[in-house]
């Protein structure tokens, strides 16, 4: 009997690994473990045996049963794993197709650069102040030391609404509004739209400007240089050369035009910088005593600097855009790039 | 202003190359670049193109730039002598000058040159003129242009015989006075304009342009040569109001050297008699006006350093001023500086400080950071709001547009904020598309839609943040708006996106509200509008304030716009939005007990809106009702006319215990019968 058991085990050892499908395994299960299976047959014949032999036979046949059951179970697990693998392998998606849900859009490059400039000056303690885009002649010109019939008015072609009202040609009027409202010291920037009657690839009848100014005791021209250099280096990078050269604005004196080394040609000279290696990027200067007088500040006590930077100019340099009109056409292929 | 080495060579020897010179001038405030001569066949070398700021009238001449170069390089200025021979005949017998507007005509001097022969100029002169872009005319006119360029003093030559009389008067024009200028155009003058008149008629528009009636040509025999000084503002006004800008008006408006008026006349007379062979009559006929006095300006050397942040020594300051032809009295600690006549721009201490800074070199001023108290910077609420909205809307797939604030008249009227609003119109628009200040951002975005559709671009939509302009009781008001515009259909081709409808647009509104933690907006039906679809539009009301409107654009309205289907548009007043305060965040504890969702599908009268339905359900649901969401509304096939099918999901739960199945069923049944009772709704078949 024991031999018979051994033989059953040997047969199972051969046949279970040979099974190729779950069905094969099921029929093996019936063959070995079923009601009429080989093991049941042995168990049935145990009743003919007694004593120690019966005990041993019972033990052995149990072991063989466990052996076969475990063998089949392992193969089933194996088959199931294979089947799952097969199923999953057929569920392959095209991983190269686009993601769903759409991409985010973009802020307009002018907004992005504007925010960047505001950020840089905010960190230096400049607060933001806004003013109206439709201004009076007084705030846009007179209070800024640009009287009527002064040649400086030709520097800025103005859109007029009436004798009195015009579209501001710069954000400098905010300087006057602020100084009229607050006593010094103050440190402000004024971002916004400005308008000049001019249109070509580098001039737009509407553009954006940030005017900045600081008034305190003992503010110097050296401070103006320091603050603007800090700004330029934050915006364009530390390696960009900066130079200050004398210029003229009616509301500042001494006035300075600020140039940076041409970012297009690394100052070698190109079409963009008219072969000079330098690009003009902002106007600045110490606030003219006349302006202080118009807002009731004593120029003997207070000094200050002011500057104005054209945002489109920065945008065009930053992204190598050669036609300003692209900025206001709003072609989605353009807007999507930023 | 164009300038060349041959011109400069008459007054100064220059050791440096043109490129070096251009750089020196630029760094001293006279922005100069090298360019090709307008007549490269005549002058092949690069010429200097000096772009002068309006304050530097003194440099609008070869002489002025030579002076500047001398100060910058230390090169000495040379004399350029000339000699003038007069005849015995006194000019005063032929010409008398009177000035009736002494505030406008400050000086007037003239010489009479008889028996000239008008020919072409010699080659050296015409070449010199051509090299800087001046067109040669004849020997007399060329001399006046030469002197203007060389000395900065505008001159005018009249044909003496055509004046017909010896009395010359300078007066204000009469209102409506007609005058034909040299360019052949008839100008209508006002009492703001200054004219030179003969005994019979006006002969020149003072300081701007001569008259056609006394033009010098090949038949001219006697020349009356004028050199004068006019009030800058008067010339500016005339030049501007007539739109007539000349080399002469450019210089007079900026201020010419009062001490240069006579010398220029003398040099010109000498040159004319030399080149045109005329006889210069004895003496200058002149109106001298007030005697010129040099300005005296005081300068505190310590103030120079205090403003610039420098340590420039007193003697260095003095030496800089002296190289610029200022004379300095340094007996006192405060310097007393006499300003040369040609520097009309120097009037105040600060002007002198700028001169010192300029010549000292901006590059030599040390860079410092302000020694000011630390302050916290402050950003206006609206700027912060804009930033937030930009982040939200771009994350939701929209791109930001920026349009011009002025639109065409045609685009303005449909979008007036109120029907009675009058347009704010530019007096001098740059094009007919940009005449009127906008009162809505919609027209701009619509234009962008049309352009993008034309170019076959696919995109979900655009938004813009910008100002509109309204005139109310003579006061101009500006408001900052946000406009969101989404495309209706073209989105389909983009991967995985459906159609946009009113509710897609409302989704944007809800996102904004959620982001700002405001209460749910009330949408109110809009009164009839030509712009919006009557059934798919609404006024937006938040916290009891009307902040904007939204909807699908009216198909009729869109038909004029080349768009395939009507966009959906939302416009909100950001200042109003800013004034609303969001709710403070306070955490609500989470229930530990399960939530049960039950769907309810009803057929209900079309007139009953979601808000009504939801509030009825909430009203009846009692404590265990947590929330209701409508997830489908359907009208059409299989639904009777005047009815719609609405599916909603009702959430039940309790904070204290797990609800019993029977309890939920009972509540659900109760809600249904309540709805049936109130609205006659029935369960949808199949559910």
JSON list of N, CA and C in Angstrom, two decimals, chain B residues 243-265:
[
{"chain": "B", "resi": 243, "resn": "UNK", "atom": "N", "xyz": [1.89, 123.41, -38.44]},
{"chain": "B", "resi": 243, "resn": "UNK", "atom": "CA", "xyz": [2.51, 122.14, -38.84]},
{"chain": "B", "resi": 243, "resn": "UNK", "atom": "C", "xyz": [3.68, 122.41, -39.77]},
{"chain": "B", "resi": 244, "resn": "UNK", "atom": "N", "xyz": [4.40, 123.48, -39.53]},
{"chain": "B", "resi": 244, "resn": "UNK", "atom": "CA", "xyz": [5.50, 123.88, -40.41]},
{"chain": "B", "resi": 244, "resn": "UNK", "atom": "C", "xyz": [6.78, 123.92, -39.60]},
{"chain": "B", "resi": 245, "resn": "UNK", "atom": "N", "xyz": [7.59, 122.87, -39.78]},
{"chain": "B", "resi": 245, "resn": "UNK", "atom": "CA", "xyz": [8.80, 122.76, -39.01]},
{"chain": "B", "resi": 245, "resn": "UNK", "atom": "C", "xyz": [9.99, 122.97, -39.94]},
{"chain": "B", "resi": 246, "resn": "UNK", "atom": "N", "xyz": [10.79, 124.01, -39.68]},
{"chain": "B", "resi": 246, "resn": "UNK", "atom": "CA", "xyz": [11.93, 124.27, -40.55]},
{"chain": "B", "resi": 246, "resn": "UNK", "atom": "C", "xyz": [13.22, 124.31, -39.72]},
{"chain": "B", "resi": 247, "resn": "UNK", "atom": "N", "xyz": [14.36, 124.27, -40.39]},
{"chain": "B", "resi": 247, "resn": "UNK", "atom": "CA", "xyz": [15.64, 124.37, -39.68]},
{"chain": "B", "resi": 247, "resn": "UNK", "atom": "C", "xyz": [15.66, 125.67, -38.88]},
{"chain": "B", "resi": 248, "resn": "UNK", "atom": "N", "xyz": [15.06, 126.70, -39.44]},
{"chain": "B", "resi": 248, "resn": "UNK", "atom": "CA", "xyz": [15.02, 127.99, -38.77]},
{"chain": "B", "resi": 248, "resn": "UNK", "atom": "C", "xyz": [14.12, 127.95, -37.53]},
{"chain": "B", "resi": 249, "resn": "UNK", "atom": "N", "xyz": [12.89, 127.46, -37.70]},
{"chain": "B", "resi": 249, "resn": "UNK", "atom": "CA", "xyz": [11.98, 127.44, -36.54]},
{"chain": "B", "resi": 249, "resn": "UNK", "atom": "C", "xyz": [12.53, 126.52, -35.46]},
{"chain": "B", "resi": 250, "resn": "UNK", "atom": "N", "xyz": [13.17, 125.41, -35.87]},
{"chain": "B", "resi": 250, "resn": "UNK", "atom": "CA", "xyz": [13.75, 124.48, -34.92]},
{"chain": "B", "resi": 250, "resn": "UNK", "atom": "C", "xyz": [14.73, 125.20, -34.00]},
{"chain": "B", "resi": 251, "resn": "UNK", "atom": "N", "xyz": [15.57, 126.06, -34.59]},
{"chain": "B", "resi": 251, "resn": "UNK", "atom": "CA", "xyz": [16.58, 126.76, -33.79]},
{"chain": "B", "resi": 251, "resn": "UNK", "atom": "C", "xyz": [15.99, 127.89, -32.96]},
{"chain": "B", "resi": 252, "resn": "UNK", "atom": "N", "xyz": [15.12, 128.71, -33.60]},
{"chain": "B", "resi": 252, "resn": "UNK", "atom": "CA", "xyz": [14.53, 129.81, -32.83]},
{"chain": "B", "resi": 252, "resn": "UNK", "atom": "C", "xyz": [13.71, 129.30, -31.65]},
{"chain": "B", "resi": 253, "resn": "UNK", "atom": "N", "xyz": [12.98, 128.18, -31.86]},
{"chain": "B", "resi": 253, "resn": "UNK", "atom": "CA", "xyz": [12.13, 127.67, -30.78]},
{"chain": "B", "resi": 253, "resn": "UNK", "atom": "C", "xyz": [12.95, 127.18, -29.60]},
{"chain": "B", "resi": 254, "resn": "UNK", "atom": "N", "xyz": [14.18, 126.77, -29.88]},
{"chain": "B", "resi": 254, "resn": "UNK", "atom": "CA", "xyz": [15.04, 126.27, -28.80]},
{"chain": "B", "resi": 254, "resn": "UNK", "atom": "C", "xyz": [15.94, 127.36, -28.22]},
{"chain": "B", "resi": 255, "resn": "UNK", "atom": "N", "xyz": [16.05, 128.46, -28.91]},
{"chain": "B", "resi": 255, "resn": "UNK", "atom": "CA", "xyz": [16.82, 129.58, -28.38]},
{"chain": "B", "resi": 255, "resn": "UNK", "atom": "C", "xyz": [18.18, 129.73, -29.03]},
{"chain": "B", "resi": 256, "resn": "UNK", "atom": "N", "xyz": [18.37, 130.79, -29.85]},
{"chain": "B", "resi": 256, "resn": "UNK", "atom": "CA", "xyz": [19.67, 131.01, -30.48]},
{"chain": "B", "resi": 256, "resn": "UNK", "atom": "C", "xyz": [20.47, 132.01, -29.64]},
{"chain": "B", "resi": 257, "resn": "UNK", "atom": "N", "xyz": [21.73, 132.08, -29.92]},
{"chain": "B", "resi": 257, "resn": "UNK", "atom": "CA", "xyz": [22.65, 132.92, -29.16]},
{"chain": "B", "resi": 257, "resn": "UNK", "atom": "C", "xyz": [22.40, 134.39, -29.47]},
{"chain": "B", "resi": 258, "resn": "UNK", "atom": "N", "xyz": [21.95, 135.19, -28.49]},
{"chain": "B", "resi": 258, "resn": "UNK", "atom": "CA", "xyz": [21.66, 136.61, -28.79]},
{"chain": "B", "resi": 258, "resn": "UNK", "atom": "C", "xyz": [22.90, 137.37, -29.23]},
{"chain": "B", "resi": 259, "resn": "UNK", "atom": "N", "xyz": [24.05, 136.91, -28.80]},
{"chain": "B", "resi": 259, "resn": "UNK", "atom": "CA", "xyz": [25.30, 137.60, -29.17]},
{"chain": "B", "resi": 259, "resn": "UNK", "atom": "C", "xyz": [25.80, 137.16, -30.54]},
{"chain": "B", "resi": 260, "resn": "UNK", "atom": "N", "xyz": [25.10, 136.17, -31.12]},
{"chain": "B", "resi": 260, "resn": "UNK", "atom": "CA", "xyz": [25.56, 135.67, -32.42]},
{"chain": "B", "resi": 260, "resn": "UNK", "atom": "C", "xyz": [24.82, 136.28, -33.58]},
{"chain": "B", "resi": 261, "resn": "UNK", "atom": "N", "xyz": [23.78, 137.09, -33.27]},
{"chain": "B", "resi": 261, "resn": "UNK", "atom": "CA", "xyz": [22.93, 137.62, -34.34]},
{"chain": "B", "resi": 261, "resn": "UNK", "atom": "C", "xyz": [23.74, 138.48, -35.32]},
{"chain": "B", "resi": 262, "resn": "UNK", "atom": "N", "xyz": [24.49, 139.43, -34.78]},
{"chain": "B", "resi": 262, "resn": "UNK", "atom": "CA", "xyz": [25.26, 140.35, -35.64]},
{"chain": "B", "resi": 262, "resn": "UNK", "atom": "C", "xyz": [26.44, 139.67, -36.33]},
{"chain": "B", "resi": 263, "resn": "UNK", "atom": "N", "xyz": [27.28, 138.95, -35.57]},
{"chain": "B", "resi": 263, "resn": "UNK", "atom": "CA", "xyz": [28.42, 138.31, -36.24]},
{"chain": "B", "resi": 263, "resn": "UNK", "atom": "C", "xyz": [28.00, 137.43, -37.41]},
{"chain": "B", "resi": 264, "resn": "UNK", "atom": "N", "xyz": [26.85, 136.74, -37.26]},
{"chain": "B", "resi": 264, "resn": "UNK", "atom": "CA", "xyz": [26.39, 135.86, -38.34]},
{"chain": "B", "resi": 264, "resn": "UNK", "atom": "C", "xyz": [26.03, 136.70, -39.56]},
{"chain": "B", "resi": 265, "resn": "UNK", "atom": "N", "xyz": [25.39, 137.85, -39.32]},
{"chain": "B", "resi": 265, "resn": "UNK", "atom": "CA", "xyz": [25.00, 138.73, -40.42]},
{"chain": "B", "resi": 265, "resn": "UNK", "atom": "C", "xyz": [26.25, 139.22, -41.16]}
]
